[in-house]
Short mmCIF file of C-alpha atoms in Angstrom, two decimals:
data_model
loop_
_atom_site.label_atom_id
_atom_site.label_comp_id
_atom_site.label_asym_id
_atom_site.label_seq_id
_atom_site.Cartn_x
_atom_site.Cartn_y
_atom_site.Cartn_z
CA MET A 207 15.81 29.03 -11.67
CA ASN A 208 18.69 26.86 -13.68
CA ILE A 209 21.60 24.97 -12.49
CA GLN A 210 23.90 27.98 -14.92
CA THR A 211 22.46 30.58 -12.54
CA ILE A 212 22.82 29.18 -9.49
CA LEU A 213 26.17 28.18 -10.22
CA LYS A 214 26.82 31.54 -11.01
CA ALA A 215 25.90 32.84 -8.51
CA PHE A 216 28.11 30.69 -6.03
CA VAL A 217 30.96 32.08 -8.21
CA ASP A 218 29.87 35.23 -7.12
CA LYS A 219 29.54 34.58 -3.91
CA ALA A 220 32.87 32.64 -3.91
CA VAL A 221 31.52 29.58 -3.17
CA ILE A 222 33.42 27.41 -5.56
CA PRO A 223 36.04 28.55 -8.14
CA SER A 224 34.50 28.97 -12.01
CA GLU A 225 36.69 25.70 -12.99
CA GLN A 226 34.64 23.86 -10.84
CA ALA A 227 31.28 25.49 -11.71
CA SER A 228 32.32 24.32 -15.54
CA LEU A 229 32.68 20.93 -14.53
CA ILE A 230 29.61 21.04 -12.63
CA ALA A 231 28.09 22.07 -15.66
CA ASP A 232 29.38 20.02 -18.28
CA TYR A 233 28.42 17.50 -15.62
CA GLU A 234 24.74 18.37 -15.64
CA GLU A 235 24.46 18.81 -19.26
CA ASN A 236 25.49 15.49 -20.38
CA ARG A 237 24.59 13.34 -17.35
CA PRO A 238 22.50 10.19 -18.56
CA PHE A 239 18.58 10.71 -17.94
CA SER A 240 17.01 8.30 -16.03
CA LEU A 241 13.70 6.43 -17.10
CA HIS A 242 14.24 4.13 -14.76
CA TRP A 243 10.60 5.07 -13.43
CA GLU A 244 9.19 5.58 -17.30
CA LEU A 245 9.49 1.83 -17.84
CA ARG A 246 7.76 0.59 -14.74
CA SER A 247 5.13 2.38 -15.61
CA VAL A 248 5.35 0.87 -19.05
CA LEU A 249 5.39 -2.46 -17.81
CA TYR A 250 2.27 -2.22 -15.57
CA LEU A 251 0.44 -0.38 -17.69
CA GLY A 252 1.39 -3.47 -20.42
CA ILE A 253 0.40 -6.34 -17.63
CA VAL A 254 -2.50 -4.58 -17.29
CA LEU A 255 -3.45 -4.27 -20.86
CA PHE A 256 -2.52 -7.76 -21.78
CA THR A 257 -4.33 -9.42 -18.98
CA SER A 258 -7.60 -7.05 -20.32
CA GLY A 259 -6.67 -8.05 -23.60
CA ILE A 260 -6.76 -11.79 -22.77
CA GLY A 261 -10.20 -11.11 -21.52
CA VAL A 262 -11.61 -9.50 -24.47
CA ILE A 263 -10.89 -12.04 -26.69
CA ILE A 264 -11.45 -15.07 -24.47
CA TYR A 265 -15.26 -13.21 -24.16
CA GLU A 266 -15.54 -12.34 -28.01
CA ASN A 267 -14.42 -16.17 -29.09
CA ILE A 268 -15.65 -17.89 -26.20
CA ASP A 269 -17.72 -19.83 -29.11
CA THR A 270 -15.27 -20.51 -31.75
CA ILE A 271 -12.10 -21.21 -29.77
CA GLY A 272 -13.88 -23.67 -26.78
CA HIS A 273 -13.56 -23.77 -22.68
CA GLN A 274 -10.68 -26.51 -23.14
CA VAL A 275 -8.38 -24.69 -25.59
CA ILE A 276 -8.36 -21.38 -23.87
CA ILE A 277 -8.07 -23.02 -20.27
CA ALA A 278 -5.25 -24.97 -21.58
CA LEU A 279 -3.47 -21.17 -23.24
CA ILE A 280 -4.58 -19.25 -19.65
CA ALA A 281 -2.65 -22.63 -17.72
CA ALA A 282 0.46 -22.86 -20.13
CA LEU A 283 0.69 -18.88 -19.62
CA THR A 284 0.92 -19.28 -16.16
CA GLY A 285 3.17 -22.14 -15.63
CA TRP A 286 5.06 -20.26 -17.93
CA CYS A 287 5.49 -17.25 -15.74
CA PHE A 288 6.24 -18.98 -12.71
CA PHE A 289 8.42 -21.47 -14.71
CA TYR A 290 11.11 -18.18 -15.66
CA THR A 291 10.17 -16.43 -12.20
CA PHE A 292 11.77 -19.72 -10.37
CA LYS A 293 14.18 -20.19 -13.08
CA HIS A 294 15.78 -16.32 -12.67
CA ALA A 295 14.78 -16.27 -8.99
CA LEU A 296 17.93 -15.40 -6.78
CA PRO A 297 18.24 -17.63 -3.51
CA TYR A 298 15.91 -16.81 0.07
CA SER A 299 16.93 -14.02 2.50
CA ASN A 300 15.44 -12.60 4.85
CA GLN A 301 16.71 -9.18 3.99
CA GLN A 302 15.60 -7.42 0.52
CA VAL A 303 16.52 -9.00 -1.92
CA LYS A 304 17.14 -6.98 -4.94
CA ASN A 305 17.00 -9.21 -8.38
CA PRO A 306 18.91 -7.55 -11.46
CA GLN A 307 16.43 -9.37 -13.70
CA LYS A 308 13.93 -6.57 -13.51
CA LEU A 309 11.81 -8.08 -15.80
CA ALA A 310 11.38 -10.58 -13.75
CA ASP A 311 9.37 -9.08 -11.12
CA TYR A 312 6.88 -7.87 -13.66
CA ILE A 313 6.34 -11.68 -15.04
CA LEU A 314 5.51 -12.86 -11.55
CA LEU A 315 2.85 -9.89 -11.39
CA LEU A 316 1.39 -11.31 -14.32
CA GLY A 317 1.38 -15.05 -13.61
CA CYS A 318 -0.38 -13.88 -10.26
CA THR A 319 -3.02 -12.01 -12.35
CA THR A 320 -3.38 -14.81 -15.06
CA PHE A 321 -3.78 -17.63 -12.50
CA LEU A 322 -6.47 -15.64 -10.70
CA ILE A 323 -8.25 -14.77 -14.26
CA LEU A 324 -7.68 -18.91 -14.46
CA GLU A 325 -9.31 -19.87 -11.11
CA GLY A 326 -11.88 -17.66 -11.86
CA TYR A 327 -12.44 -19.38 -15.13
CA LEU A 328 -12.89 -22.69 -14.11
CA GLN A 329 -14.67 -21.22 -10.70
CA PHE A 330 -17.46 -19.39 -13.30
CA GLN A 331 -18.09 -22.36 -16.13
CA TYR A 332 -17.29 -25.94 -14.41
CA ASN A 333 -18.48 -24.26 -10.57
CA VAL A 334 -14.85 -26.24 -9.20
CA PHE A 335 -15.38 -25.03 -6.20
CA GLY A 336 -18.67 -25.44 -6.03
CA LYS A 337 -20.50 -22.73 -3.51
CA ARG A 338 -17.12 -23.35 -1.01
CA TYR A 339 -15.83 -19.39 -2.38
CA GLY A 340 -13.81 -19.26 0.75
CA LEU A 341 -11.58 -22.02 -0.76
CA ALA A 342 -11.44 -20.18 -3.93
CA VAL A 343 -10.06 -17.09 -2.24
CA ILE A 344 -7.59 -18.40 0.34
CA ILE A 345 -6.06 -20.66 -2.38
CA PRO A 346 -4.51 -17.51 -4.40
CA THR A 347 -4.30 -16.01 -0.88
CA ILE A 348 -1.80 -18.69 -0.02
CA ILE A 349 0.32 -19.17 -3.32
CA PHE A 350 0.33 -15.07 -2.95
CA PHE A 351 2.01 -14.87 0.31
CA PHE A 352 4.77 -17.71 -0.55
CA CYS A 353 5.48 -15.75 -3.76
CA ALA A 354 5.97 -12.72 -1.85
CA TYR A 355 8.22 -14.00 0.86
CA ARG A 356 10.33 -16.35 -1.80
CA PHE A 357 10.88 -13.47 -4.73
CA ASP A 358 10.69 -10.36 -2.53
CA HIS A 359 7.89 -8.65 -4.28
CA LYS A 360 6.02 -6.21 -2.25
CA GLY A 361 3.26 -5.73 -5.14
CA VAL A 362 2.29 -9.68 -4.94
CA LEU A 363 2.44 -9.29 -0.90
CA SER A 364 0.06 -6.48 -1.47
CA MET A 365 -2.07 -8.89 -3.61
CA ALA A 366 -2.12 -11.52 -0.95
CA ILE A 367 -3.18 -9.03 1.83
CA THR A 368 -6.42 -7.96 -0.40
CA GLY A 369 -6.88 -11.65 -1.11
CA LEU A 370 -7.24 -12.31 2.98
CA ALA A 371 -9.32 -9.61 3.16
CA SER A 372 -12.00 -10.83 0.62
CA TRP A 373 -11.61 -14.08 2.59
CA LEU A 374 -13.43 -12.79 5.47
CA GLY A 375 -15.60 -10.75 3.53
CA LEU A 376 -13.44 -7.33 3.51
CA THR A 377 -11.64 -5.35 1.21
CA VAL A 378 -8.71 -3.22 1.96
CA ALA A 379 -8.14 -0.89 -0.36
CA PRO A 380 -7.46 2.62 0.63
CA LEU A 381 -9.81 4.65 -1.09
CA SER A 382 -12.62 1.94 -1.01
CA VAL A 383 -12.76 0.82 2.94
CA LEU A 384 -15.50 2.69 3.27
CA ALA A 385 -17.17 2.60 -0.17
CA GLU A 386 -17.17 -1.34 -0.23
CA ASN A 387 -17.36 -2.42 3.21
CA ASP A 388 -20.86 -3.24 5.30
CA PHE A 389 -19.97 -1.56 8.35
CA THR A 390 -23.33 -1.80 9.60
CA GLU A 391 -22.66 -5.39 9.97
CA ASN A 392 -21.26 -5.72 13.69
CA ARG A 393 -19.53 -8.48 12.97
CA LEU A 394 -18.22 -7.07 9.92
CA LEU A 395 -17.06 -3.92 11.69
CA ALA A 396 -15.30 -6.39 14.28
CA THR A 397 -13.34 -8.43 12.11
CA ALA A 398 -11.76 -5.59 10.05
CA VAL A 399 -10.24 -4.06 13.18
CA ILE A 400 -9.12 -7.16 14.37
CA LEU A 401 -7.14 -7.96 10.44
CA GLY A 402 -6.15 -4.89 10.68
CA THR A 403 -4.65 -4.94 14.12
CA VAL A 404 -3.05 -8.41 12.99
CA LEU A 405 -1.62 -6.69 9.61
CA CYS A 406 -0.03 -4.39 11.75
CA LEU A 407 1.72 -6.69 14.49
CA ALA A 408 2.47 -8.44 11.45
CA GLY A 409 4.77 -5.25 9.74
CA TRP A 410 6.10 -4.13 13.40
CA ALA A 411 7.34 -8.10 13.66
CA SER A 412 8.64 -8.34 10.65
CA GLU A 413 10.80 -5.02 11.43
CA LYS A 414 11.82 -6.67 15.22
CA GLN A 415 12.47 -9.81 13.49
CA ASN A 416 13.92 -8.70 10.88
CA ILE A 417 12.57 -10.92 8.16
CA LYS A 418 11.21 -8.68 5.15
CA LYS A 419 11.40 -5.77 7.63
CA HIS A 420 10.76 -3.87 3.63
CA PHE A 421 7.31 -5.44 3.99
CA SER A 422 6.65 -3.33 7.43
CA HIS A 423 4.88 -0.43 5.49
CA THR A 424 2.89 -2.62 3.17
CA TYR A 425 1.38 -4.05 5.96
CA VAL A 426 1.24 -1.26 8.52
CA PHE A 427 -0.45 0.88 5.71
CA LEU A 428 -3.27 -1.46 4.56
CA GLY A 429 -4.26 -2.62 8.18
CA GLY A 430 -4.09 0.32 9.98
CA ASN A 431 -6.13 2.08 7.24
CA LEU A 432 -8.68 -0.53 7.27
CA ALA A 433 -8.51 -1.03 11.41
CA VAL A 434 -8.74 3.12 12.04
CA LEU A 435 -11.07 3.65 9.51
CA ALA A 436 -13.62 1.05 11.13
CA ALA A 437 -13.24 1.61 14.67
CA MET A 438 -14.11 5.80 13.64
CA THR A 439 -17.05 4.08 12.44
CA GLY A 440 -18.00 1.77 15.38
CA ILE A 441 -17.25 5.25 17.44
CA PHE A 442 -19.56 7.18 15.19
CA SER A 443 -22.19 4.61 15.08
CA GLU A 444 -22.07 4.69 18.77
CA SER A 445 -21.48 0.79 18.77
CA ALA A 446 -18.84 0.01 21.61
CA GLU A 447 -17.33 2.91 21.30
CA LEU A 448 -15.52 3.01 24.58
CA ILE A 449 -13.60 -0.06 23.42
CA TYR A 450 -13.68 0.77 19.11
CA SER A 451 -12.06 4.74 20.56
CA ILE A 452 -9.15 2.99 22.17
CA ALA A 453 -8.63 1.29 19.70
CA GLY A 454 -9.02 3.68 17.17
CA LEU A 455 -6.69 6.06 19.59
CA ALA A 456 -3.73 3.16 20.43
CA LEU A 457 -3.38 3.05 16.44
CA SER A 458 -3.52 6.53 15.63
CA ALA A 459 -0.63 6.46 18.80
CA PHE A 460 1.06 3.18 16.87
CA PHE A 461 1.08 5.18 13.12
CA ILE A 462 3.15 8.39 15.30
CA GLN A 463 5.11 6.25 16.83
CA ARG A 464 6.02 4.14 13.07
CA ALA A 465 6.59 7.65 11.44
CA ARG A 466 9.20 8.35 13.78
CA LEU A 467 10.95 5.63 12.88
CA ALA A 468 10.93 5.16 9.50
CA GLN A 469 10.67 9.56 9.15
CA SER A 470 7.88 8.99 7.30
CA LEU A 471 5.43 11.84 6.65
CA LEU A 472 2.50 9.49 5.77
CA PHE A 473 2.55 7.89 8.51
CA LEU A 474 3.00 10.93 10.68
CA LEU A 475 0.11 12.26 9.17
CA MET A 476 -2.49 9.33 9.41
CA GLY A 477 -1.93 9.21 13.05
CA VAL A 478 -2.41 12.73 13.78
CA VAL A 479 -5.42 12.84 11.52
CA TYR A 480 -7.03 10.16 12.31
CA GLY A 481 -6.55 10.88 16.29
CA TYR A 482 -7.57 14.09 15.88
CA ILE A 483 -10.95 13.15 14.37
CA ILE A 484 -11.72 10.90 17.30
CA ILE A 485 -10.91 13.30 19.83
CA THR A 486 -12.79 15.97 18.39
CA TYR A 487 -15.41 13.63 18.17
CA LEU A 488 -15.39 12.55 21.35
CA ILE A 489 -15.22 16.04 22.99
CA PHE A 490 -18.24 17.24 21.04
CA SER A 491 -20.70 14.30 21.94
CA ASN A 492 -20.11 14.56 25.09
CA ILE A 493 -20.88 18.36 25.26
CA GLU A 494 -24.97 18.25 25.48
CA SER A 495 -25.47 21.68 25.31
CA ASP A 496 -25.40 23.63 21.98
CA ASP A 497 -24.23 26.99 23.22
CA ALA A 498 -21.44 24.96 25.07
CA ALA A 499 -20.26 23.16 21.68
CA PHE A 500 -20.56 26.36 19.56
CA THR A 501 -18.22 28.90 22.09
CA PHE A 502 -15.87 25.63 23.39
CA GLY A 503 -15.70 24.74 19.14
CA THR A 504 -14.93 28.23 18.50
CA PHE A 505 -11.83 28.45 20.74
CA TYR A 506 -11.15 25.09 19.91
CA PHE A 507 -10.60 24.82 16.17
CA MET A 508 -9.05 28.38 16.10
CA PHE A 509 -6.20 27.03 18.62
CA THR A 510 -6.05 23.45 16.89
CA SER A 511 -5.62 25.56 13.45
CA VAL A 512 -2.71 27.09 15.29
CA GLY A 513 -1.37 23.74 16.41
CA VAL A 514 -1.84 22.67 12.82
CA VAL A 515 0.48 25.53 10.89
CA TYR A 516 3.24 24.21 13.72
CA PHE A 517 2.90 21.10 12.98
CA LEU A 518 2.99 22.00 9.09
CA LEU A 519 6.50 23.96 10.02
CA HIS A 520 8.06 21.44 12.41
CA PHE A 521 7.48 17.69 11.67
CA LYS A 522 10.47 17.23 10.07
CA LYS A 523 12.10 18.08 13.28
CA PHE A 524 9.77 16.07 14.57
CA LEU A 525 10.16 13.18 12.51
CA GLY A 526 14.13 13.82 12.97
CA ILE A 527 14.90 14.97 9.50
CA LYS A 528 17.76 16.95 9.09
CA LYS A 529 17.35 19.85 7.07
#
């Protein structure tokens, strides 16, 4: 079904006159085609390829170019990126700032990336930080937090949060939380829950205080995902099960509450799925008889399946989204 078919149906049913249908058809046929997302993707890809290319050039020509020259070139590029960003930046505001100079956002991202390359190169070649690896991580983290708020950049904010987690020995990447974090260590498990909770509170506070409230999604998504998965790991390993259960269920409820406020299907799914997994595990882990577990499980999963279908049919109403 295309626009012509739809317009013809509207005309046949006398919903709109034929003259208006012709105007709509002409507009749809001649309107400009947006390349916004295509250009953004190309720019991000360009930054990735450029920084990767720098790494390859350094690796293959390290003996002929010389360390000092390479460091000077990377430092010059990094300095130019930050200079360009400051030059074209708009004044700071607690509200969202949309810079008409779209290239400045990508230049800032490039500058932050080359800064990491520069710092890593200095540490690898000259051991600048010695064994103070925490200092090497926290310096770019502080810089990235400053840049994220000063230039209103969510991508740099994500880099800052990632750096903060790395400083504590964690990773917050959604697909790597369970794979790369050693949650067999109780100290790291507790740290993950605390850090994730603090990030969620930071997102909540940014909205309440109206300070970069559009950053709230990034804080809650990265922090909440880390905290809940860590709490679930603690529940499954039966390490302080009660504490982690309360934390996991509280965060799941927080996700659902955030989903209603932001009308976010992502947060709603996270809250419902995480909460369902935790509650299901707690129920069945306390049923000692296998026969009782099987009988109860038959009805439990049958009724919860009905609940899933109902949820999928009515989630828009729950979120307050008008049809």
